[in-house]
């Protein structure tokens, strides 16, 4: 079964939702794909001094705001579902979220479980838990950036049936791309890490994002690794069925052989 995926790497601008929409529209012009993955916080950019300052660049997950309305229109053109990180507002509280949105509207919304560093002063910790949605008979899960360092994130999604993990990211540490090889192998899933590029400064703080967005196959194959500091769209066809069979050897199955009664977690 062929399923087309597209990974988008770009530099979201702070305080400029309109420009971010234009960048995404222009990168996806003429692209058609079943699943498109964009970076974390694609509407807002990353560094803000306070949640009050980020409020104006956040929107609800019901697709009534400018950013998600635009994504819905882009999804219609690309004929797929878009997974994008965005700053979400709900009852005046902010979440670092990932939405799955098609031409018909929002299919799923995930709120980042493991907040990184100063994100803790902007967002509430996610309360959605790890869940999956189905699109064109393929089961897809979402996690966001720093969730990668907790193997429980990808494992929870895989146990819930995810064949593909869509992973919007704003990575600053150098380890994730390598770690995603292990996340893919240990769960036998496809992972799509859509990272951002560029740098942001706030006062004394400067963050440089690592690019090198990555698509990894269920045997840990690096199917694509993007450039360090260039906007890019990579489109490829995968067979999600390859992530359905969890056997490793004739007598070993990754899920059936688990011994949760001996795990502390
Ligand atoms: C991160 O979770 N954005 C590093």
GROMACS .gro file of C-alpha atoms and ligand atoms in nm:
model
  269
    1UNK     CA    1   0.000   0.000   0.000
    2UNK     CA    2   0.148   0.334  -0.104
    3UNK     CA    3   0.104   0.631   0.125
    4UNK     CA    4   0.268   0.962   0.038
    5UNK     CA    5   0.426   1.165   0.315
    6UNK     CA    6   0.574   1.514   0.303
    7UNK     CA    7   0.805   1.662   0.561
    8UNK     CA    8   0.839   2.040   0.579
    9UNK     CA    9   1.138   2.216   0.736
   10UNK     CA   10   1.137   2.597   0.765
   11UNK     CA   11   1.199   2.889   1.000
   12UNK     CA   12   0.880   3.008   1.172
   13UNK     CA   13   0.896   3.384   1.238
   14UNK     CA   14   0.808   3.517   1.580
   15UNK     CA   15   0.497   3.737   1.607
   16UNK     CA   16   0.412   3.697   1.239
   17UNK     CA   17   0.142   3.436   1.176
   18UNK     CA   18   0.069   3.580   0.831
   19UNK     CA   19   0.430   3.537   0.718
   20UNK     CA   20   0.438   3.182   0.855
   21UNK     CA   21   0.124   3.097   0.661
   22UNK     CA   22   0.280   3.244   0.344
   23UNK     CA   23   0.599   3.042   0.395
   24UNK     CA   24   0.403   2.718   0.438
   25UNK     CA   25   0.176   2.798   0.141
   26UNK     CA   26   0.474   2.866  -0.079
   27UNK     CA   27   0.668   2.554   0.030
   28UNK     CA   28   0.362   2.334  -0.030
   29UNK     CA   29   0.257   2.494  -0.357
   30UNK     CA   30   0.192   2.209  -0.603
   31UNK     CA   31   0.263   1.938  -0.342
   32UNK     CA   32   0.014   1.657  -0.304
   33UNK     CA   33   0.056   1.411  -0.015
   34UNK     CA   34  -0.152   1.196   0.219
   35UNK     CA   35   0.028   1.321   0.530
   36UNK     CA   36   0.224   1.644   0.572
   37UNK     CA   37   0.424   1.718   0.887
   38UNK     CA   38   0.531   2.071   0.989
   39UNK     CA   39   0.753   2.182   1.280
   40UNK     CA   40   0.655   2.262   1.640
   41UNK     CA   41   0.503   2.609   1.703
   42UNK     CA   42   0.479   2.681   1.331
   43UNK     CA   43   0.231   2.965   1.394
   44UNK     CA   44   0.421   3.157   1.662
   45UNK     CA   45   0.792   3.086   1.667
   46UNK     CA   46   0.958   2.979   1.990
   47UNK     CA   47   1.102   3.233   2.236
   48UNK     CA   48   0.863   3.463   2.423
   49UNK     CA   49   0.919   3.645   2.755
   50UNK     CA   50   0.582   3.538   2.900
   51UNK     CA   51   0.259   3.360   2.814
   52UNK     CA   52   0.091   3.704   2.803
   53UNK     CA   53   0.328   3.798   2.520
   54UNK     CA   54   0.248   3.474   2.335
   55UNK     CA   55  -0.129   3.501   2.379
   56UNK     CA   56  -0.188   3.711   2.065
   57UNK     CA   57  -0.005   3.453   1.852
   58UNK     CA   58  -0.203   3.156   1.983
   59UNK     CA   59  -0.537   3.017   1.875
   60UNK     CA   60  -0.798   2.757   1.973
   61UNK     CA   61  -0.785   2.406   1.830
   62UNK     CA   62  -1.131   2.437   1.672
   63UNK     CA   63  -0.982   2.569   1.345
   64UNK     CA   64  -1.154   2.911   1.372
   65UNK     CA   65  -0.826   3.104   1.401
   66UNK     CA   66  -0.622   3.235   1.107
   67UNK     CA   67  -0.347   2.974   1.121
   68UNK     CA   68  -0.564   2.663   1.136
   69UNK     CA   69  -0.808   2.807   0.882
   70UNK     CA   70  -0.514   2.848   0.643
   71UNK     CA   71  -0.389   2.494   0.718
   72UNK     CA   72  -0.737   2.361   0.638
   73UNK     CA   73  -0.725   2.532   0.299
   74UNK     CA   74  -0.374   2.402   0.231
   75UNK     CA   75  -0.487   2.052   0.334
   76UNK     CA   76  -0.766   2.074   0.075
   77UNK     CA   77  -0.514   2.159  -0.197
   78UNK     CA   78  -0.266   1.889  -0.096
   79UNK     CA   79  -0.551   1.635  -0.054
   80UNK     CA   80  -0.403   1.515   0.273
   81UNK     CA   81  -0.398   1.562   0.646
   82UNK     CA   82  -0.154   1.816   0.790
   83UNK     CA   83   0.008   1.767   1.130
   84UNK     CA   84   0.147   2.094   1.260
   85UNK     CA   85   0.276   2.226   1.587
   86UNK     CA   86   0.100   2.543   1.705
   87UNK     CA   87   0.056   2.754   2.015
   88UNK     CA   88  -0.293   2.668   2.140
   89UNK     CA   89  -0.513   2.881   2.363
   90UNK     CA   90  -0.793   2.729   2.568
   91UNK     CA   91  -0.971   2.928   2.843
   92UNK     CA   92  -0.680   3.175   2.847
   93UNK     CA   93  -0.427   2.895   2.908
   94UNK     CA   94  -0.161   2.807   2.653
   95UNK     CA   95  -0.056   2.463   2.535
   96UNK     CA   96   0.227   2.362   2.303
   97UNK     CA   97   0.010   2.151   2.071
   98UNK     CA   98   0.003   1.954   1.747
   99UNK     CA   99  -0.311   1.946   1.538
  100UNK     CA  100  -0.408   1.699   1.266
  101UNK     CA  101  -0.624   1.885   1.018
  102UNK     CA  102  -0.778   1.799   0.682
  103UNK     CA  103  -1.006   1.986   0.442
  104UNK     CA  104  -1.298   1.879   0.665
  105UNK     CA  105  -1.149   2.017   0.985
  106UNK     CA  106  -0.962   1.895   1.293
  107UNK     CA  107  -0.918   1.519   1.330
  108UNK     CA  108  -0.707   1.521   1.647
  109UNK     CA  109  -0.523   1.756   1.881
  110UNK     CA  110  -0.227   1.661   2.100
  111UNK     CA  111  -0.084   1.876   2.382
  112UNK     CA  112   0.289   1.834   2.447
  113UNK     CA  113   0.337   1.611   2.749
  114UNK     CA  114   0.702   1.686   2.829
  115UNK     CA  115   0.777   2.057   2.820
  116UNK     CA  116   1.137   2.163   2.758
  117UNK     CA  117   1.323   2.423   2.967
  118UNK     CA  118   1.156   2.769   2.960
  119UNK     CA  119   0.850   2.632   2.784
  120UNK     CA  120   0.742   2.556   3.141
  121UNK     CA  121   0.684   2.928   3.200
  122UNK     CA  122   0.477   2.971   2.882
  123UNK     CA  123   0.261   2.660   2.857
  124UNK     CA  124   0.066   2.424   3.079
  125UNK     CA  125   0.188   2.064   3.059
  126UNK     CA  126  -0.023   1.876   2.805
  127UNK     CA  127  -0.327   1.691   2.937
  128UNK     CA  128  -0.435   1.510   2.620
  129UNK     CA  129  -0.223   1.197   2.664
  130UNK     CA  130  -0.090   1.003   2.366
  131UNK     CA  131  -0.360   0.905   2.121
  132UNK     CA  132  -0.391   0.811   1.755
  133UNK     CA  133  -0.616   0.899   1.464
  134UNK     CA  134  -0.688   0.716   1.140
  135UNK     CA  135  -0.648   0.869   0.797
  136UNK     CA  136  -0.693   0.673   0.474
  137UNK     CA  137  -0.676   0.348   0.676
  138UNK     CA  138  -0.342   0.441   0.832
  139UNK     CA  139  -0.306   0.488   1.208
  140UNK     CA  140  -0.105   0.796   1.301
  141UNK     CA  141   0.013   0.926   1.638
  142UNK     CA  142   0.161   1.262   1.734
  143UNK     CA  143   0.433   1.362   1.977
  144UNK     CA  144   0.620   1.692   2.001
  145UNK     CA  145   0.993   1.758   2.015
  146UNK     CA  146   1.129   1.683   2.367
  147UNK     CA  147   0.880   1.397   2.403
  148UNK     CA  148   1.149   1.204   2.212
  149UNK     CA  149   1.374   1.166   2.518
  150UNK     CA  150   1.102   0.977   2.703
  151UNK     CA  151   1.077   0.639   2.527
  152UNK     CA  152   0.732   0.602   2.682
  153UNK     CA  153   0.596   0.860   2.435
  154UNK     CA  154   0.668   0.663   2.118
  155UNK     CA  155   0.596   0.334   2.296
  156UNK     CA  156   0.252   0.455   2.410
  157UNK     CA  157   0.168   0.560   2.054
  158UNK     CA  158   0.294   0.233   1.908
  159UNK     CA  159   0.097   0.029   2.162
  160UNK     CA  160  -0.209   0.234   2.065
  161UNK     CA  161  -0.156   0.115   1.708
  162UNK     CA  162   0.037   0.400   1.546
  163UNK     CA  163   0.209   0.294   1.225
  164UNK     CA  164   0.348   0.643   1.175
  165UNK     CA  165   0.453   0.888   1.444
  166UNK     CA  166   0.432   1.249   1.326
  167UNK     CA  167   0.683   1.449   1.532
  168UNK     CA  168   0.684   1.829   1.496
  169UNK     CA  169   1.002   1.965   1.656
  170UNK     CA  170   1.209   2.273   1.744
  171UNK     CA  171   1.524   2.081   1.836
  172UNK     CA  172   1.821   2.244   2.005
  173UNK     CA  173   2.006   1.943   2.150
  174UNK     CA  174   2.213   1.730   1.910
  175UNK     CA  175   2.076   1.386   2.003
  176UNK     CA  176   1.722   1.349   1.872
  177UNK     CA  177   1.788   1.254   1.510
  178UNK     CA  178   2.003   0.960   1.627
  179UNK     CA  179   1.756   0.868   1.900
  180UNK     CA  180   1.470   0.849   1.651
  181UNK     CA  181   1.648   0.557   1.483
  182UNK     CA  182   1.610   0.367   1.812
  183UNK     CA  183   1.251   0.488   1.865
  184UNK     CA  184   1.166   0.351   1.520
  185UNK     CA  185   1.346   0.018   1.572
  186UNK     CA  186   1.217  -0.053   1.922
  187UNK     CA  187   0.857   0.013   1.815
  188UNK     CA  188   0.881  -0.088   1.449
  189UNK     CA  189   0.717   0.234   1.333
  190UNK     CA  190   0.782   0.508   1.083
  191UNK     CA  191   0.878   0.836   1.247
  192UNK     CA  192   0.866   1.175   1.078
  193UNK     CA  193   1.056   1.444   1.270
  194UNK     CA  194   0.982   1.783   1.112
  195UNK     CA  195   1.233   2.020   1.268
  196UNK     CA  196   1.276   2.394   1.225
  197UNK     CA  197   1.585   2.589   1.126
  198UNK     CA  198   1.733   2.925   1.220
  199UNK     CA  199   1.806   3.093   1.552
  200UNK     CA  200   1.612   3.308   1.797
  201UNK     CA  201   1.736   3.555   2.060
  202UNK     CA  202   1.558   3.682   2.367
  203UNK     CA  203   1.769   3.895   2.602
  204UNK     CA  204   2.083   3.698   2.680
  205UNK     CA  205   1.934   3.376   2.550
  206UNK     CA  206   2.012   3.251   2.200
  207UNK     CA  207   1.880   2.923   2.063
  208UNK     CA  208   1.999   2.767   1.740
  209UNK     CA  209   1.769   2.503   1.595
  210UNK     CA  210   1.930   2.201   1.436
  211UNK     CA  211   1.734   2.134   1.113
  212UNK     CA  212   1.817   1.790   0.973
  213UNK     CA  213   1.454   1.684   0.979
  214UNK     CA  214   1.431   1.311   0.944
  215UNK     CA  215   1.212   1.029   0.816
  216UNK     CA  216   1.300   0.696   0.974
  217UNK     CA  217   1.167   0.354   0.872
  218UNK     CA  218   1.056   0.068   1.103
  219UNK     CA  219   1.394  -0.102   1.075
  220UNK     CA  220   1.574   0.217   1.173
  221UNK     CA  221   1.654   0.308   0.813
  222UNK     CA  222   1.716   0.680   0.772
  223UNK     CA  223   1.497   0.730   0.467
  224UNK     CA  224   1.566   1.103   0.455
  225UNK     CA  225   1.770   1.354   0.652
  226UNK     CA  226   1.733   1.720   0.562
  227UNK     CA  227   1.988   1.999   0.548
  228UNK     CA  228   2.105   2.182   0.863
  229UNK     CA  229   1.988   2.529   0.776
  230UNK     CA  230   1.773   2.541   0.463
  231UNK     CA  231   1.398   2.536   0.414
  232UNK     CA  232   1.294   2.219   0.242
  233UNK     CA  233   1.003   1.992   0.155
  234UNK     CA  234   1.067   1.623   0.110
  235UNK     CA  235   0.797   1.404  -0.042
  236UNK     CA  236   0.821   1.026  -0.050
  237UNK     CA  237   0.603   0.719  -0.068
  238UNK     CA  238   0.606   0.464   0.216
  239UNK     CA  239   0.420   0.143   0.290
  240UNK     CA  240   0.268   0.184   0.640
  241UNK     CA  241   0.187  -0.190   0.647
  242UNK     CA  242   0.557  -0.244   0.717
  243UNK     CA  243   0.490  -0.104   1.064
  244UNK     CA  244   0.203  -0.341   1.142
  245UNK     CA  245   0.399  -0.663   1.196
  246UNK     CA  246   0.592  -0.641   1.524
  247UNK     CA  247   0.787  -0.965   1.486
  248UNK     CA  248   1.167  -0.935   1.502
  249UNK     CA  249   1.261  -1.303   1.465
  250UNK     CA  250   1.038  -1.606   1.415
  251UNK     CA  251   1.026  -1.649   1.794
  252UNK     CA  252   1.029  -1.283   1.893
  253UNK     CA  253   0.756  -1.024   1.878
  254UNK     CA  254   0.825  -0.676   2.014
  255UNK     CA  255   0.484  -0.640   2.172
  256UNK     CA  256   0.392  -1.000   2.262
  257UNK     CA  257   0.729  -1.052   2.437
  258UNK     CA  258   0.692  -0.754   2.667
  259UNK     CA  259   0.687  -0.836   3.041
  260UNK     CA  260   0.509  -0.536   3.192
  261UNK     CA  261   0.470  -0.715   3.523
  262UNK     CA  262   0.846  -0.659   3.573
  263UNK     CA  263   0.852  -0.294   3.474
  264UNK     CA  264   0.837  -0.024   3.740
  265UNK     CA  265   0.642   0.205   3.506
  266LIG     C1  266   1.198   2.122   2.241
  266LIG     O1  267   1.127   2.037   2.297
  266LIG     N1  268   1.143   2.215   2.166
  266LIG     C2  269   1.343   2.121   2.255
   0.00000   0.00000   0.00000
